[in-house]
Amino acid sequence: MVTNMVQTSQVSIPRAEYPRPDWQRADWMNLNGTWSFSFDHGNLGNAEGWHQVKGKSFASEIIVPFSWASPLSGIGSNEKGIAWYSKEVQWAPAASESRLFLRFGAVDYKSDVWVNGIAVGSHSGGYGTFEFDVTDAWALEGSNQIIVRAEDYDHDYQARGKQGYGEIRGIWQPVWLEARPQNYVRDSKFNTSIDGTIEIVTTVIANKSGSAELAFAFAEGAVTHLVEAELSEGTNVIEAVIKVEAPKLWSPESPYLYEGQIVLSSNGQADTVSTYFGIREISTALVGDRSYRWITLNGKPVYLNGTLDQSFHPTGFFTYPSDEEMKNEIHLMKRLGLNFVRIHIKPEEPRKLYWADKLGILVMEDMPCFWGDPDDQAKQSYESEAREIIDRDYNHPSIFSWVMFNETWGLKTNSESTSLTTDVTHPNNFLPQTQEWVRSMYQFAKQVDPTRIIEDNSPCNYDHVESDINTWHFYINGYNELRAHVSEVVEKTYRGSTFNYIGGNTQSDAPLMNSECGNVWGIDGGAGESDLAWHYRYMMNEFRRHDKMCGFVFTEFRDVVNEYNGYYRLDGSDKLFGYEWYVPGMTVADLHTPDFVVIDAPPCQTLQAGAHLAIELLGSSFSDRYHGQELQLSWELWHDNLGTRIVQASGNEAVNWTGYGVERLSALSLIMPDQDAVSVLAVRLLTADGIVITRNFVTFDVRSQASRGKYAAEGRIISLPAAGYSESTFPISWNALQDNKANGGGAGRFTYQVELPSVSEQAAIYDIELAFEASSKRLLKRNVEGSIEKQHDISYMHGALDEPEFNPNTYYMTDSERHESKLSILIDDELVETFILRDNPADSRGALSWHYQTVSNKLEEAGSYGYLCKVSLPSAVTAKLNASRSFKLELAADEGGLALYGRNAGRYPIDILVQSKGSF
């Protein structure tokens, strides 16, 4: 099967690959590239006959298939209204007597099309694919003119989805010509069973009646079937059943596709379509003696680690610039250990769905919503597009669920007077008759596609009506708050419960799954651009505590224009989570393993030095890979002592990994170190031969009673608070984290007056060492001009722009971009050491900056931390200080600035330490 067919003459045009690798013919012409273009602000084109003028060329040029609002189109104007396209084309099919079809991936919203002045068809709807038979209008010799009039006024009844990040106006998916015989296969729908039974329903359009053969050949001829049929003019439906011996099942771990061809032979002509199917079954099931269902894939429970994907790019908006980028999207998801993606409020481009099929990731695909009231016109428009979407994407094995609505958007009467997200004050705007329409849409989807999980509404208002899956949304920050919320939802989920349902409807035993979560909207004014690693780890840990939960959808895959809570930046660059600091080799993927060890404890606890503690562990299994095996639980309790890694205790315990679900493991008895430390419990689950299955950790802020702190260090220690400077010369300086952190922006210095032990306390001082935690300081606009708190209302769902540097919660998460500073250490004006502070980072390594946040829904430089800086003073300087017993310490930074972290900030539990060694 040729799935990346590109004609040699077309390699220079954008998106040159065949647009539908799931349904592909060989004789075609790509029409992407340059078209002439013009806005029609006065709606004059029809009256002036623009479609009838031979050789009509408009004043501007546009690059198809990109929305006229996007930069890649060459227009880059977000004007709504009417626009005209024109293209001169010369092309003839390879076979005589072929029928010629003009195909559009998608046009938003209403389109009228002419070929050589002849009207060939119209279409309404922004997301569905459509085609017109242009055989009778097409000149096989000479040039042909294609004219498209596109109209997009953002009417309330239009299914628009979440276009606000970038509007999809006009043609926004590929356009191509395609040749077919007089009799051709319109579509085939494959329903697969894991026993190898493949039921195929094929629709054939016949322009000439007569006998025909319909041949199926897949897996390089290993799977074949032949059907003889008698065709009548018009539409013919042919049903067939194929039995595949020893079927290879499709899954994210093994995404095997049966690639091949369907060939219709009739009247001396053959219509050959390259296509594929994957053998898999999606369902829900009661497992063991449970009263609640889990989602199953191929008859086995599957834990769904998923992310919300807006599928937005800054240049092409919702049209991917290249096929390679679509492929890379799936790769970037899988490297995180994710096994599914929710495509948000729209269907995905067919080629990206192909890569989901080919590389292996499950897809939850949403229907696009409208934003007005659910009147008759809106309902009719929605229903039409829903049919087109399900019909187009029916055969993708990656798609396991259709989501009919999201957060009751478009379902509220008098919607302008209500919030379109959380709607506590207007609960009755989701009217009973609209609820019944939602039920009918659920039942419609079940009827046309009984093979998939159907969700009526993915809710943030606890307003399901009827659904195969019981999901809910939440955006809550703070460990205690999140734990309580998730526990409450789990406790209220059972057959017959009215929780999470509306209108007197009650829960079935449908699987419980989260379908949106994160902390971006759980922060007052939004999280801005801040670390998500700390919150993410404990949220994953909390989810896996509950046997009843079978998955989640994290918001979101990439940052977008006003939400910065992605695993990746918008350009695909990495964010650094910092988990490897706690457990060597740990990445985000460790939080997504089917077999997982839950540490049933807060992310950080404050404990006294030497404290005894029992930590509960749970095993969570959604894979039978290790069932019946004896695994090894390896753990260690370690801490960093001024740059030296100290293992306080460790152990290995045998674990019988018995079956699906959550089971309690043996608790660990721990003794905290006898000093100030951020102590880390790191656990690993390993196979018998030492292969790591998963990793996890929690932390403890261990505190001594010593006023200056207690550390495993020689000599006497003097502790200087980071904010205890006597002078600051930075242009901008301030203290943060309850005065446990000192910030200096721009070039400047902090000065401290240090008093060493007196002669009576320490007779002689032979060595002096300094130790402190420091980073550069990246000044944000709010640091210079002050914070601006914006109301985060529904305009953000429509793409309202944000200025994150004015957001009071912003503190950039560590990523590949660095902010460097040069730090000089001076003793009594003498330079003794220089450091390069590589960055101003914030991620899970800033445990103390997270642990000592004062409120859960506001962030103050959360997760920020620095680098351990240690200085041994030169002997000549030490000799002077042995006599003077005091000195001036200056920490001077260049324009990169300086941040100093005290005892309750950063990742090291230290202030500025001065360690003097000598005789007493």
PDB file of C-alpha atoms in Angstrom, residues 628-761:
ATOM      1  CA  GLY A 628       1.827 -14.084  38.598  1.00  0.00           C
ATOM      2  CA  GLN A 629       5.424 -12.902  38.770  1.00  0.00           C
ATOM      3  CA  GLU A 630       7.531 -11.960  41.759  1.00  0.00           C
ATOM      4  CA  LEU A 631       8.755  -8.422  41.209  1.00  0.00           C
ATOM      5  CA  GLN A 632      11.234  -6.426  43.244  1.00  0.00           C
ATOM      6  CA  LEU A 633      10.461  -3.194  45.055  1.00  0.00           C
ATOM      7  CA  SER A 634      13.712  -1.299  45.483  1.00  0.00           C
ATOM      8  CA  TRP A 635      13.704   1.814  47.664  1.00  0.00           C
ATOM      9  CA  GLU A 636      16.071   4.252  49.259  1.00  0.00           C
ATOM     10  CA  LEU A 637      15.792   7.213  51.572  1.00  0.00           C
ATOM     11  CA  TRP A 638      18.421   9.752  50.594  1.00  0.00           C
ATOM     12  CA  HIS A 639      19.285  13.402  51.029  1.00  0.00           C
ATOM     13  CA  ASP A 640      21.806  15.895  49.745  1.00  0.00           C
ATOM     14  CA  ASN A 641      24.244  17.159  52.356  1.00  0.00           C
ATOM     15  CA  LEU A 642      25.927  20.253  50.935  1.00  0.00           C
ATOM     16  CA  GLY A 643      26.524  18.564  47.601  1.00  0.00           C
ATOM     17  CA  THR A 644      27.121  15.018  48.801  1.00  0.00           C
ATOM     18  CA  ARG A 645      24.415  12.406  48.221  1.00  0.00           C
ATOM     19  CA  ILE A 646      23.798  10.468  51.439  1.00  0.00           C
ATOM     20  CA  VAL A 647      21.706   7.289  51.467  1.00  0.00           C
ATOM     21  CA  GLN A 648      20.053   7.128  54.880  1.00  0.00           C
ATOM     22  CA  ALA A 649      18.446   3.730  54.344  1.00  0.00           C
ATOM     23  CA  SER A 650      17.555   1.373  51.504  1.00  0.00           C
ATOM     24  CA  GLY A 651      15.967  -1.960  50.858  1.00  0.00           C
ATOM     25  CA  ASN A 652      14.660  -4.497  48.375  1.00  0.00           C
ATOM     26  CA  GLU A 653      11.436  -6.373  48.906  1.00  0.00           C
ATOM     27  CA  ALA A 654       9.772  -9.127  46.898  1.00  0.00           C
ATOM     28  CA  VAL A 655       6.317  -8.221  45.600  1.00  0.00           C
ATOM     29  CA  ASN A 656       3.819 -10.740  44.246  1.00  0.00           C
ATOM     30  CA  TRP A 657       2.190  -8.954  41.320  1.00  0.00           C
ATOM     31  CA  THR A 658      -1.107 -10.787  41.297  1.00  0.00           C
ATOM     32  CA  GLY A 659      -3.763  -9.106  39.170  1.00  0.00           C
ATOM     33  CA  TYR A 660      -5.583  -6.062  37.853  1.00  0.00           C
ATOM     34  CA  GLY A 661      -6.439  -3.060  39.979  1.00  0.00           C
ATOM     35  CA  VAL A 662      -5.113  -1.456  43.144  1.00  0.00           C
ATOM     36  CA  GLU A 663      -3.719  -3.538  45.993  1.00  0.00           C
ATOM     37  CA  ARG A 664      -1.979  -2.554  49.206  1.00  0.00           C
ATOM     38  CA  LEU A 665       1.714  -3.386  49.462  1.00  0.00           C
ATOM     39  CA  SER A 666       3.832  -3.611  52.583  1.00  0.00           C
ATOM     40  CA  ALA A 667       4.399  -0.261  54.293  1.00  0.00           C
ATOM     41  CA  LEU A 668       7.890   1.171  54.630  1.00  0.00           C
ATOM     42  CA  SER A 669       9.214   2.205  58.060  1.00  0.00           C
ATOM     43  CA  LEU A 670      11.518   5.180  57.725  1.00  0.00           C
ATOM     44  CA  ILE A 671      13.753   7.141  60.081  1.00  0.00           C
ATOM     45  CA  MET A 672      14.557  10.671  58.992  1.00  0.00           C
ATOM     46  CA  PRO A 673      18.176  11.907  59.034  1.00  0.00           C
ATOM     47  CA  ASP A 674      19.469  13.690  62.124  1.00  0.00           C
ATOM     48  CA  GLN A 675      20.029  17.020  60.364  1.00  0.00           C
ATOM     49  CA  ASP A 676      18.351  19.632  58.169  1.00  0.00           C
ATOM     50  CA  ALA A 677      17.649  17.983  54.844  1.00  0.00           C
ATOM     51  CA  VAL A 678      15.261  17.554  51.973  1.00  0.00           C
ATOM     52  CA  SER A 679      14.959  13.814  52.326  1.00  0.00           C
ATOM     53  CA  VAL A 680      13.707  11.791  49.362  1.00  0.00           C
ATOM     54  CA  LEU A 681      11.956   8.438  49.354  1.00  0.00           C
ATOM     55  CA  ALA A 682      12.694   7.009  45.901  1.00  0.00           C
ATOM     56  CA  VAL A 683      11.048   3.757  44.819  1.00  0.00           C
ATOM     57  CA  ARG A 684      11.534   1.559  41.789  1.00  0.00           C
ATOM     58  CA  LEU A 685       9.598  -1.485  40.677  1.00  0.00           C
ATOM     59  CA  LEU A 686      11.804  -3.980  38.863  1.00  0.00           C
ATOM     60  CA  THR A 687      11.500  -7.310  37.132  1.00  0.00           C
ATOM     61  CA  ALA A 688      13.326 -10.319  38.565  1.00  0.00           C
ATOM     62  CA  ASP A 689      16.244  -9.630  36.221  1.00  0.00           C
ATOM     63  CA  GLY A 690      16.502  -5.963  37.223  1.00  0.00           C
ATOM     64  CA  ILE A 691      14.645  -4.156  34.442  1.00  0.00           C
ATOM     65  CA  VAL A 692      12.935  -1.020  35.760  1.00  0.00           C
ATOM     66  CA  ILE A 693       9.159  -1.032  35.309  1.00  0.00           C
ATOM     67  CA  THR A 694       8.325   2.273  37.008  1.00  0.00           C
ATOM     68  CA  ARG A 695       9.723   4.912  39.381  1.00  0.00           C
ATOM     69  CA  ASN A 696       8.160   7.277  41.921  1.00  0.00           C
ATOM     70  CA  PHE A 697       9.138   9.517  44.847  1.00  0.00           C
ATOM     71  CA  VAL A 698       8.005  11.783  47.680  1.00  0.00           C
ATOM     72  CA  THR A 699       9.975  14.275  49.765  1.00  0.00           C
ATOM     73  CA  PHE A 700      10.296  15.363  53.377  1.00  0.00           C
ATOM     74  CA  ASP A 701      11.531  18.663  54.751  1.00  0.00           C
ATOM     75  CA  VAL A 702      13.521  17.471  57.750  1.00  0.00           C
ATOM     76  CA  ARG A 703      14.215  20.183  60.333  1.00  0.00           C
ATOM     77  CA  SER A 704      16.654  20.187  63.221  1.00  0.00           C
ATOM     78  CA  GLN A 705      16.117  22.301  66.301  1.00  0.00           C
ATOM     79  CA  ALA A 706      19.395  24.165  65.735  1.00  0.00           C
ATOM     80  CA  SER A 707      18.846  27.876  65.185  1.00  0.00           C
ATOM     81  CA  ARG A 708      21.478  27.988  62.454  1.00  0.00           C
ATOM     82  CA  GLY A 709      20.615  24.621  60.996  1.00  0.00           C
ATOM     83  CA  LYS A 710      22.353  21.308  61.462  1.00  0.00           C
ATOM     84  CA  TYR A 711      24.444  19.710  58.732  1.00  0.00           C
ATOM     85  CA  ALA A 712      27.083  17.004  58.497  1.00  0.00           C
ATOM     86  CA  ALA A 713      29.968  19.464  58.323  1.00  0.00           C
ATOM     87  CA  GLU A 714      33.142  20.204  60.274  1.00  0.00           C
ATOM     88  CA  GLY A 715      33.752  23.361  62.247  1.00  0.00           C
ATOM     89  CA  ARG A 716      31.300  26.037  63.204  1.00  0.00           C
ATOM     90  CA  ILE A 717      28.492  27.170  60.961  1.00  0.00           C
ATOM     91  CA  ILE A 718      27.121  30.671  60.652  1.00  0.00           C
ATOM     92  CA  SER A 719      23.825  30.983  58.833  1.00  0.00           C
ATOM     93  CA  LEU A 720      22.869  34.199  57.054  1.00  0.00           C
ATOM     94  CA  PRO A 721      19.285  34.636  55.826  1.00  0.00           C
ATOM     95  CA  ALA A 722      19.151  35.208  52.060  1.00  0.00           C
ATOM     96  CA  ALA A 723      17.091  38.341  52.646  1.00  0.00           C
ATOM     97  CA  GLY A 724      19.396  39.544  55.435  1.00  0.00           C
ATOM     98  CA  TYR A 725      21.582  41.683  53.182  1.00  0.00           C
ATOM     99  CA  SER A 726      22.709  45.091  54.428  1.00  0.00           C
ATOM    100  CA  GLU A 727      22.662  46.646  50.955  1.00  0.00           C
ATOM    101  CA  SER A 728      21.364  45.936  47.469  1.00  0.00           C
ATOM    102  CA  THR A 729      22.595  47.790  44.391  1.00  0.00           C
ATOM    103  CA  PHE A 730      20.376  45.967  41.902  1.00  0.00           C
ATOM    104  CA  PRO A 731      18.145  48.281  39.852  1.00  0.00           C
ATOM    105  CA  ILE A 732      15.212  46.124  40.933  1.00  0.00           C
ATOM    106  CA  SER A 733      15.311  43.953  44.044  1.00  0.00           C
ATOM    107  CA  TRP A 734      12.730  42.367  46.282  1.00  0.00           C
ATOM    108  CA  ASN A 735      12.240  39.463  48.623  1.00  0.00           C
ATOM    109  CA  ALA A 736       9.865  36.551  48.048  1.00  0.00           C
ATOM    110  CA  LEU A 737       8.643  33.320  49.592  1.00  0.00           C
ATOM    111  CA  GLN A 738       8.101  34.872  53.013  1.00  0.00           C
ATOM    112  CA  ASP A 739      11.549  36.503  52.888  1.00  0.00           C
ATOM    113  CA  ASN A 740      13.243  33.196  52.232  1.00  0.00           C
ATOM    114  CA  LYS A 741      14.390  34.352  48.821  1.00  0.00           C
ATOM    115  CA  ALA A 742      16.162  37.489  47.645  1.00  0.00           C
ATOM    116  CA  ASN A 743      15.821  38.645  44.026  1.00  0.00           C
ATOM    117  CA  GLY A 744      18.021  41.119  42.215  1.00  0.00           C
ATOM    118  CA  GLY A 745      17.225  42.079  38.622  1.00  0.00           C
ATOM    119  CA  GLY A 746      19.855  43.464  36.277  1.00  0.00           C
ATOM    120  CA  ALA A 747      23.478  44.010  37.287  1.00  0.00           C
ATOM    121  CA  GLY A 748      24.137  44.610  40.965  1.00  0.00           C
ATOM    122  CA  ARG A 749      25.137  43.043  44.257  1.00  0.00           C
ATOM    123  CA  PHE A 750      23.866  41.970  47.630  1.00  0.00           C
ATOM    124  CA  THR A 751      26.127  42.837  50.566  1.00  0.00           C
ATOM    125  CA  TYR A 752      26.201  40.949  53.871  1.00  0.00           C
ATOM    126  CA  GLN A 753      28.096  41.688  57.069  1.00  0.00           C
ATOM    127  CA  VAL A 754      29.520  38.492  58.488  1.00  0.00           C
ATOM    128  CA  GLU A 755      30.686  38.020  62.074  1.00  0.00           C
ATOM    129  CA  LEU A 756      32.948  35.016  62.575  1.00  0.00           C
ATOM    130  CA  PRO A 757      33.298  33.187  65.920  1.00  0.00           C
ATOM    131  CA  SER A 758      35.294  35.145  68.461  1.00  0.00           C
ATOM    132  CA  VAL A 759      38.677  33.930  69.677  1.00  0.00           C
ATOM    133  CA  SER A 760      37.031  32.641  72.838  1.00  0.00           C
ATOM    134  CA  GLU A 761      34.608  30.602  70.694  1.00  0.00           C
TER     135      GLU A 761
END
